[in-house]
CSV table of N, CA and C in Angstrom, one decimal:
chain,number,residue,atom,x,y,z
M,1,MET,N,-8.2,-9.7,-5.9
M,1,MET,CA,-7.3,-9.6,-4.6
M,1,MET,C,-6.0,-9.2,-5.6
M,2,ARG,N,-5.8,-8.8,-6.8
M,2,ARG,CA,-4.0,-8.5,-6.9
M,2,ARG,C,-4.1,-6.7,-7.2
M,3,ALA,N,-6.0,-6.0,-7.1
M,3,ALA,CA,-6.1,-4.6,-7.0
M,3,ALA,C,-5.5,-4.5,-5.7
M,4,PHE,N,-6.4,-4.9,-4.4
M,4,PHE,CA,-5.6,-5.1,-3.5
M,4,PHE,C,-4.4,-5.2,-3.8
M,5,SER,N,-3.3,-6.0,-3.7
M,5,SER,CA,-2.3,-5.9,-3.8
M,5,SER,C,-1.5,-5.2,-4.0
M,6,SER,N,-2.0,-4.7,-5.0
M,6,SER,CA,-1.2,-3.4,-5.7
M,6,SER,C,-1.6,-2.4,-5.3
M,7,ALA,N,-2.7,-2.0,-4.5
M,7,ALA,CA,-2.9,-1.0,-4.1
M,7,ALA,C,-1.8,-0.6,-2.5
M,8,LEU,N,-1.5,-2.2,-2.2
M,8,LEU,CA,-0.5,-1.8,-0.6
M,8,LEU,C,0.5,-1.2,-1.7
M,9,ASP,N,0.8,-2.1,-2.4
M,9,ASP,CA,2.5,-1.1,-2.8
M,9,ASP,C,2.4,-0.1,-3.6
M,10,ALA,N,1.2,0.9,-3.8
M,10,ALA,CA,1.7,2.0,-3.9
M,10,ALA,C,2.5,3.2,-3.6
M,11,ILE,N,1.9,3.1,-1.9
M,11,ILE,CA,3.1,3.5,-0.9
M,11,ILE,C,4.6,3.5,-1.1
M,12,PRO,N,4.8,2.2,-1.1
M,12,PRO,CA,6.2,2.0,-1.2
M,12,PRO,C,7.0,1.9,-3.0
M,13,LEU,N,6.4,2.2,-3.9
M,13,LEU,CA,6.2,2.8,-5.0
M,13,LEU,C,6.3,4.2,-5.5
M,14,ALA,N,5.8,4.7,-4.6
M,14,ALA,CA,5.7,6.4,-4.5
M,14,ALA,C,7.4,7.1,-4.1
M,15,LEU,N,7.5,6.2,-2.6
M,15,LEU,CA,8.5,6.6,-2.1
M,15,LEU,C,9.7,6.3,-2.6
M,16,ALA,N,9.6,5.0,-3.1
M,16,ALA,CA,10.8,5.0,-4.3
M,16,ALA,C,11.1,5.5,-5.2
M,17,GLU,N,9.7,6.2,-6.2
M,17,GLU,CA,10.0,6.9,-6.9
M,17,GLU,C,10.4,8.6,-6.6
M,18,ASN,N,9.8,9.0,-5.4
M,18,ASN,CA,9.9,10.7,-5.2
M,18,ASN,C,11.6,10.6,-4.2
M,19,SER,N,12.4,9.1,-4.4
M,19,SER,CA,13.2,9.7,-3.7
M,19,SER,C,14.3,9.2,-4.9
M,20,GLY,N,14.2,9.4,-6.0
M,20,GLY,CA,15.2,9.5,-7.0
M,20,GLY,C,15.7,7.8,-7.5
M,21,LEU,N,14.6,6.7,-6.8
M,21,LEU,CA,14.9,5.9,-7.0
M,21,LEU,C,14.3,4.9,-8.3
M,22,SER,N,14.1,3.5,-8.6
M,22,SER,CA,13.8,2.9,-9.5
M,22,SER,C,12.5,2.0,-9.2
M,23,PRO,N,11.4,3.0,-8.9
M,23,PRO,CA,10.7,1.9,-7.9
M,23,PRO,C,10.5,0.4,-8.2
M,24,ILE,N,10.0,-0.4,-9.4
M,24,ILE,CA,10.0,-1.3,-9.8
M,24,ILE,C,11.0,-2.1,-9.0
M,25,GLU,N,12.1,-2.2,-9.4
M,25,GLU,CA,13.4,-2.7,-9.5
M,25,GLU,C,13.6,-2.5,-7.6
M,26,THR,N,13.8,-1.5,-6.7
M,26,THR,CA,13.3,-1.1,-5.2
M,26,THR,C,12.8,-2.1,-4.9
M,27,LEU,N,11.3,-1.9,-4.9
M,27,LEU,CA,10.3,-2.8,-4.4
M,27,LEU,C,10.7,-4.0,-4.8
M,28,ALA,N,11.1,-4.8,-5.9
M,28,ALA,CA,11.7,-5.8,-5.9
M,28,ALA,C,12.4,-7.0,-5.0
M,29,GLU,N,13.4,-6.0,-4.7
M,29,GLU,CA,14.9,-6.1,-3.8
M,29,GLU,C,14.5,-6.3,-2.6
M,30,VAL,N,13.3,-4.7,-2.0
M,30,VAL,CA,12.6,-5.2,-0.6
M,30,VAL,C,12.6,-6.2,0.1
M,31,LYS,N,11.4,-6.6,-1.1
M,31,LYS,CA,10.8,-7.5,-0.9
M,31,LYS,C,11.0,-9.3,-1.2
M,32,SER,N,12.3,-8.8,-1.6
M,32,SER,CA,13.3,-10.3,-2.1
M,32,SER,C,13.7,-10.5,-0.4
M,33,ARG,N,14.5,-9.5,-0.2
M,33,ARG,CA,15.2,-9.3,0.8
M,33,ARG,C,14.2,-9.8,2.4
M,34,GLN,N,13.1,-9.1,2.3
M,34,GLN,CA,12.8,-9.7,3.1
M,34,GLN,C,12.2,-10.5,3.8
M,35,VAL,N,11.7,-11.2,2.2
M,35,VAL,CA,11.8,-12.7,2.1
M,35,VAL,C,13.2,-14.1,3.3
M,36,LYS,N,13.8,-13.3,2.0
M,36,LYS,CA,14.8,-14.4,2.9
M,36,LYS,C,15.9,-13.9,3.7
M,37,GLU,N,15.4,-12.8,4.3
M,37,GLU,CA,16.6,-12.4,5.8
M,37,GLU,C,15.5,-12.6,6.9
M,38,ASN,N,13.9,-13.0,6.2
M,38,ASN,CA,12.7,-12.8,7.5
M,38,ASN,C,12.8,-11.7,8.1
M,39,ASN,N,12.3,-10.3,7.6
M,39,ASN,CA,13.0,-9.3,8.7
M,39,ASN,C,11.9,-7.9,7.9
M,40,SER,N,10.8,-8.1,8.8
M,40,SER,CA,9.6,-7.2,8.3
M,40,SER,C,10.4,-5.9,8.4
M,41,THR,N,11.0,-5.8,8.9
M,41,THR,CA,11.4,-4.0,9.1
M,41,THR,C,11.7,-3.5,8.2
M,42,LEU,N,12.2,-4.1,6.4
M,42,LEU,CA,13.0,-3.7,5.9
M,42,LEU,C,12.2,-2.6,4.7
M,43,GLY,N,12.5,-1.2,4.6
M,43,GLY,CA,12.0,-0.7,3.5
M,43,GLY,C,12.7,0.1,2.6
M,44,ILE,N,12.2,0.9,2.0
M,44,ILE,CA,12.7,2.1,1.0
M,44,ILE,C,13.3,2.6,1.8
M,45,ASP,N,14.6,2.7,1.6
M,45,ASP,CA,16.1,3.7,2.5
M,45,ASP,C,15.6,4.8,1.2
M,46,CYS,N,14.7,5.9,1.9
M,46,CYS,CA,14.7,7.4,1.1
M,46,CYS,C,15.3,8.4,1.7
M,47,LEU,N,16.5,7.9,2.2
M,47,LEU,CA,17.3,9.5,2.7
M,47,LEU,C,18.5,8.8,2.4
M,48,GLY,N,18.6,7.9,1.5
M,48,GLY,CA,20.0,7.3,1.1
M,48,GLY,C,21.2,7.3,2.2
M,49,LYS,N,20.8,6.4,2.6
M,49,LYS,CA,21.8,6.3,4.2
M,49,LYS,C,22.3,4.8,3.7
M,50,GLY,N,22.0,4.1,2.8
M,50,GLY,CA,22.7,2.1,2.6
M,50,GLY,C,22.0,2.1,4.0
M,51,GLU,N,21.0,2.3,4.0
M,51,GLU,CA,20.2,1.4,5.3
M,51,GLU,C,18.8,1.7,5.2
M,52,ASN,N,18.4,-0.6,4.8
M,52,ASN,CA,17.0,-0.4,4.5
M,52,ASN,C,16.1,-0.5,6.1
M,53,ASP,N,16.4,-1.1,6.7
M,53,ASP,CA,16.0,-1.4,8.0
M,53,ASP,C,15.3,-0.2,8.9
M,54,MET,N,13.7,-0.2,8.6
M,54,MET,CA,13.7,0.6,9.6
M,54,MET,C,13.9,1.0,10.8
M,55,LYS,N,13.7,0.0,11.5
M,55,LYS,CA,13.8,-0.5,12.6
M,55,LYS,C,15.7,1.0,13.0
M,56,LYS,N,16.2,0.6,12.5
M,56,LYS,CA,17.7,0.9,12.6
M,56,LYS,C,18.2,2.7,11.9
M,57,GLN,N,16.7,2.9,11.5
M,57,GLN,CA,16.5,4.4,11.4
M,57,GLN,C,16.0,5.0,12.0
M,58,ASN,N,15.3,4.3,13.2
M,58,ASN,CA,14.6,5.0,14.2
M,58,ASN,C,12.9,5.9,12.7
M,59,VAL,N,12.9,4.8,12.2
M,59,VAL,CA,11.3,5.2,11.4
M,59,VAL,C,10.2,3.9,11.9
M,60,TYR,N,9.2,4.2,12.6
M,60,TYR,CA,8.0,4.0,12.8
M,60,TYR,C,6.9,4.0,12.7
M,61,ASP,N,6.0,2.7,12.6
M,61,ASP,CA,4.0,3.4,12.2
M,61,ASP,C,3.3,2.3,13.1
M,62,PRO,N,2.8,2.6,13.9
M,62,PRO,CA,1.9,1.9,14.8
M,62,PRO,C,1.2,1.5,14.4
M,63,LEU,N,1.2,-0.3,14.4
M,63,LEU,CA,0.7,-1.5,14.6
M,63,LEU,C,-1.0,-0.6,14.0
M,64,ILE,N,-1.3,-0.6,15.7
M,64,ILE,CA,-3.2,-0.3,15.6
M,64,ILE,C,-3.0,1.0,14.4
M,65,SER,N,-2.7,2.3,14.0
M,65,SER,CA,-3.6,2.3,13.7
M,65,SER,C,-3.4,1.9,12.0
M,66,LYS,N,-2.6,1.3,11.7
M,66,LYS,CA,-2.0,1.0,10.1
M,66,LYS,C,-3.6,-0.2,10.1
M,67,ARG,N,-3.5,-1.3,11.3
M,67,ARG,CA,-4.5,-1.9,10.9
M,67,ARG,C,-5.9,-1.9,11.2
M,68,GLN,N,-6.5,-0.1,11.5
M,68,GLN,CA,-8.0,0.0,11.5
M,68,GLN,C,-8.1,0.9,10.0
M,69,GLN,N,-6.6,1.4,9.9
M,69,GLN,CA,-6.5,1.8,7.9
M,69,GLN,C,-7.1,1.0,7.2
M,70,TYR,N,-6.8,-0.3,7.4
M,70,TYR,CA,-6.5,-1.9,6.2
M,70,TYR,C,-8.3,-1.8,6.7
M,71,LEU,N,-8.9,-2.2,7.7
M,71,LEU,CA,-10.0,-2.2,8.1
M,71,LEU,C,-11.1,-1.8,7.7
M,72,LEU,N,-10.9,-0.7,7.7
M,72,LEU,CA,-12.4,0.7,7.5
M,72,LEU,C,-11.6,0.4,5.6
M,73,ALA,N,-11.1,0.5,5.3
M,73,ALA,CA,-10.6,0.3,3.4
M,73,ALA,C,-11.4,-0.8,3.0
M,74,THR,N,-11.0,-2.0,3.1
M,74,THR,CA,-11.8,-3.8,3.1
M,74,THR,C,-13.3,-3.2,3.4
M,75,GLN,N,-13.4,-3.0,4.8
M,75,GLN,CA,-14.6,-2.8,5.3
M,75,GLN,C,-15.6,-1.9,3.7
M,76,LEU,N,-15.2,-0.5,3.1
M,76,LEU,CA,-15.1,-0.1,2.4
M,76,LEU,C,-15.4,-0.4,0.8
M,77,VAL,N,-14.3,-1.2,0.5
M,77,VAL,CA,-14.9,-2.0,-0.5
M,77,VAL,C,-15.6,-3.3,-0.6
M,78,ARG,N,-15.9,-3.5,0.3
M,78,ARG,CA,-16.6,-4.4,0.0
M,78,ARG,C,-18.5,-3.6,0.4
M,79,ALA,N,-18.6,-2.9,1.0
M,79,ALA,CA,-19.6,-2.1,0.8
M,79,ALA,C,-19.8,-1.8,-0.5
M,80,VAL,N,-18.7,-1.1,-1.7
M,80,VAL,CA,-18.7,-0.5,-2.7
M,80,VAL,C,-19.2,-2.4,-3.4
M,81,LEU,N,-18.8,-2.9,-3.6
M,81,LEU,CA,-19.0,-4.3,-4.4
M,81,LEU,C,-19.7,-5.2,-4.0
M,82,LYS,N,-21.2,-4.9,-2.4
M,82,LYS,CA,-22.1,-5.4,-2.6
M,82,LYS,C,-23.6,-4.7,-3.6
M,83,ILE,N,-22.9,-3.0,-3.6
M,83,ILE,CA,-24.1,-2.3,-5.1
M,83,ILE,C,-24.0,-3.9,-6.0
M,84,ASP,N,-25.7,-3.5,-6.1
M,84,ASP,CA,-25.5,-4.2,-7.2
M,84,ASP,C,-26.6,-3.1,-9.0
M,85,ASP,N,-26.9,-2.3,-8.3
M,85,ASP,CA,-27.7,-1.6,-8.7
M,85,ASP,C,-26.9,-0.2,-9.4
M,86,VAL,N,-27.4,0.7,-10.2
M,86,VAL,CA,-26.6,2.1,-10.7
M,86,VAL,C,-27.9,2.5,-10.9
M,87,ILE,N,-28.8,3.9,-10.4
M,87,ILE,CA,-29.3,4.9,-10.9
M,87,ILE,C,-28.5,5.5,-11.4
M,88,VAL,N,-29.4,6.1,-12.7
M,88,VAL,CA,-28.7,7.4,-13.3
M,88,VAL,C,-30.0,8.0,-13.1
M,89,ALA,N,-29.3,9.4,-13.4
M,89,ALA,CA,-30.0,10.3,-13.1
M,89,ALA,C,-30.8,10.4,-14.2
M,90,GLY,N,-31.7,11.0,-14.0
M,90,GLY,CA,-32.7,11.6,-14.6
M,90,GLY,C,-33.5,10.0,-15.6
M,91,GLU,N,-33.3,9.1,-14.7
M,91,GLU,CA,-34.2,7.4,-15.3
M,91,GLU,C,-35.3,7.5,-14.9
M,92,ALA,N,-35.7,7.5,-13.6
M,92,ALA,CA,-36.3,7.5,-12.7
M,92,ALA,C,-38.0,8.8,-12.9
M,93,ASP,N,-37.7,9.6,-13.7
M,93,ASP,CA,-38.2,10.8,-14.3
M,93,ASP,C,-39.1,10.2,-15.0
M,94,ALA,N,-37.9,8.8,-16.2
M,94,ALA,CA,-39.0,8.5,-17.1
M,94,ALA,C,-39.6,7.7,-17.2
M,95,GLU,N,-39.7,6.8,-16.2
M,95,GLU,CA,-41.3,5.6,-15.9
M,95,GLU,C,-42.1,6.7,-15.6
């Protein structure tokens, strides 16, 4: 679960870092504000406008496509975790 959570944080961390911000501090601040203000539209201010509300900056990410991406990624991880055998090349020939 921690790895999955970390994977979800990768995008905002990359946005903050590529914007010249301190990624860990910026993400911690945004998450804290999201909880305190009960505002899920807060995000990383990549343009340096001083506004973290993505709705006010007209930044939208369609929920339908994002939901499908998360479902597909989760299904893929579950499928990989179900694999319990590893076949090494050349191993079958030795038998």
